[in-house]
Short mmCIF file of C-alpha atoms in Angstrom, two decimals:
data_model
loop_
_atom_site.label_atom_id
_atom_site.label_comp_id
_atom_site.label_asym_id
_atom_site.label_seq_id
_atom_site.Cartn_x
_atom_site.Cartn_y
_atom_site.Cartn_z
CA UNK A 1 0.00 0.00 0.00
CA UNK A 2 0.98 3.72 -1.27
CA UNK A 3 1.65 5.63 1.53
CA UNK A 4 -0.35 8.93 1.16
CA UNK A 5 2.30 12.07 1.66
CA UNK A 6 1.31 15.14 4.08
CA UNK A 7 2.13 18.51 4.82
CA UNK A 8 1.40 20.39 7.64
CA UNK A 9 0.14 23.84 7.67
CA UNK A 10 0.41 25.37 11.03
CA UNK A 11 3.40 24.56 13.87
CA UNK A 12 2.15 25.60 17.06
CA UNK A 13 -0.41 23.33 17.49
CA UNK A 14 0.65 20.77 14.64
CA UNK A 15 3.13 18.92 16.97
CA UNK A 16 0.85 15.57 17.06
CA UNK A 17 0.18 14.96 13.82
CA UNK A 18 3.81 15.44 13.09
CA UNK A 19 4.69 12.99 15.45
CA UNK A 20 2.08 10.65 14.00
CA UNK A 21 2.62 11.09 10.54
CA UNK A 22 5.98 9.78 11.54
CA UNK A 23 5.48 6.73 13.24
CA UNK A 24 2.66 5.41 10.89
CA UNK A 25 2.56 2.88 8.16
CA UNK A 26 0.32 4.76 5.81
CA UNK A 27 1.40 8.42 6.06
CA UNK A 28 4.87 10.11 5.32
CA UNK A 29 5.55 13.24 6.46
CA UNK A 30 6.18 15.60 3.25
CA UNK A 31 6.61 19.17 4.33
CA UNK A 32 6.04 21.76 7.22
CA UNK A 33 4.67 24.92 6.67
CA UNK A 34 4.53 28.15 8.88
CA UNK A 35 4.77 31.59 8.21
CA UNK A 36 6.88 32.29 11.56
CA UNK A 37 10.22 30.42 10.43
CA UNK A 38 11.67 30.93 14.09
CA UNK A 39 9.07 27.90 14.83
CA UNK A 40 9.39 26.13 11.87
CA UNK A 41 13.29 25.51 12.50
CA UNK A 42 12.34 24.69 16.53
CA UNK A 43 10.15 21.53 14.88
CA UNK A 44 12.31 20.50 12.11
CA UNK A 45 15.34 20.49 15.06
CA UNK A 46 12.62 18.81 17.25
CA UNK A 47 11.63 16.58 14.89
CA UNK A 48 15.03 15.67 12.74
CA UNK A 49 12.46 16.74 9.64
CA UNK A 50 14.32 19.30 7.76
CA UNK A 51 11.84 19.80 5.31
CA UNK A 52 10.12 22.90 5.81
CA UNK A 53 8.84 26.40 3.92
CA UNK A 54 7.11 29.37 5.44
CA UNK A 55 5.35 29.59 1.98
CA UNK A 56 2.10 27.70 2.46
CA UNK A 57 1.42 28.19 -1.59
CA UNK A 58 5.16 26.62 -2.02
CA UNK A 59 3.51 23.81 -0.08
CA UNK A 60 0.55 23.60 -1.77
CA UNK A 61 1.89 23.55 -5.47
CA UNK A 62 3.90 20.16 -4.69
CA UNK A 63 2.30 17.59 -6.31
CA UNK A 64 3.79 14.97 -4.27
CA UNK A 65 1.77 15.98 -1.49
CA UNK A 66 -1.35 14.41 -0.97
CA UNK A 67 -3.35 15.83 2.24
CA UNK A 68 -2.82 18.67 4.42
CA UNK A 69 -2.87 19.09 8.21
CA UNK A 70 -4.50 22.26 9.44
CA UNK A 71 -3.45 23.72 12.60
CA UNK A 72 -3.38 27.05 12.27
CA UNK A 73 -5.41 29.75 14.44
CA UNK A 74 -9.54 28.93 14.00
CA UNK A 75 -10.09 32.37 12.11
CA UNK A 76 -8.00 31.11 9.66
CA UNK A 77 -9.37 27.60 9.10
CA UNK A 78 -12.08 27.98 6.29
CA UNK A 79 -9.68 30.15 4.05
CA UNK A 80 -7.00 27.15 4.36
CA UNK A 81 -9.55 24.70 3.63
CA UNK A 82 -10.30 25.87 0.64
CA UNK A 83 -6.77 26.75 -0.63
CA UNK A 84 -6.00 23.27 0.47
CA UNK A 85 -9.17 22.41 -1.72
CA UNK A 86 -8.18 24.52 -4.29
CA UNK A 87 -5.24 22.64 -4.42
CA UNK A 88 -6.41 19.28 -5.05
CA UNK A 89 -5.42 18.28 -1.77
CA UNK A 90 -7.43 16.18 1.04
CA UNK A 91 -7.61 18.28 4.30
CA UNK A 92 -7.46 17.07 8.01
CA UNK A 93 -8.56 20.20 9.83
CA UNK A 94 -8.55 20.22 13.85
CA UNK A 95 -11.64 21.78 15.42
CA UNK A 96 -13.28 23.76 14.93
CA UNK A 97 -13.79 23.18 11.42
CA UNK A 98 -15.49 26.57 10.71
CA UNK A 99 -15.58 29.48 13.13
CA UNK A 100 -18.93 31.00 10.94
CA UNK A 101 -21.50 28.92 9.18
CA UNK A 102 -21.60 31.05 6.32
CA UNK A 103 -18.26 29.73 4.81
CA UNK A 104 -20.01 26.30 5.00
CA UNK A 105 -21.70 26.10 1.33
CA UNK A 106 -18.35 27.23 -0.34
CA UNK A 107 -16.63 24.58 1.11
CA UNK A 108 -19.32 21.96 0.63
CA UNK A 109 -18.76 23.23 -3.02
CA UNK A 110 -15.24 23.56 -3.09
CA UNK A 111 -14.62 19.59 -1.87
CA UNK A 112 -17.33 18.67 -4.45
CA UNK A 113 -14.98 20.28 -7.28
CA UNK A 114 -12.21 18.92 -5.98
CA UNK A 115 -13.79 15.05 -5.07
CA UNK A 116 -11.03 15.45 -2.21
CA UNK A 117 -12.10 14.45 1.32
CA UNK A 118 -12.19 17.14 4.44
CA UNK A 119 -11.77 15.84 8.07
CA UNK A 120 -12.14 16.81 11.32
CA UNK A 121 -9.29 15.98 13.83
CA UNK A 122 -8.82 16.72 17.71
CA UNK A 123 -5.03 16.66 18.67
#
């Protein structure tokens, strides 16, 4: 079995599905992504996972990767969805998915285009 290829978006609180990704037989750990690169250089030395870019649309473009890993602030969420979505990637958001209900239908829409898969995660 293929292992599928992530990227996490989102340091702070993306520590356990690093760690995860890591140890599991179906995922590899592609990329980290966050705009403060301070923190992206504390989990790549954490992590001995040097590959890392504070570009999320540098992340996004690589069609290696397969899903990405959404842990950034809860503002930010349904705008990363949908670039994720956009992107022809399968997103793994942690809660709360959406911080309004009116960004609902665009997403519903936008993971319809894309026949990629959105899920919701708890670290």
């Amino acid at each position: 079995m293929k292992k599928l290829k992530l990227g996490v978006l989102g340091l702070g609180e993306g520590r356990s599905i690093i760690s995860a990704a890591l140890a599991s037989e179906y995922w590899e750990l592609a990329r980290l992504c966050d705009i403060n690169e301070d923190l992206c250089k504390e989990r790549a030395a954490e992590f001995r996972f040097p590959h890392y870019t504070t570009d999320m649309a540098q992340m996004l473009a690589d069609p290696q990767i397969d899903a990405i890993g959404i842990y950034t602030p809860d503002p930010l969420h349904a705008t990363h969805i949908l670039a994720c979505l956009n992107a022809g990637k399968h997103v793994i958001c942690t809660k709360p998915l959406l911080d309004d209900l009116k960004q609902a239908q665009s997403l519903l829409d936008a993971g319809a285009k894309a026949k990629k898969h959105v899920f919701v995660g708890q670290s």
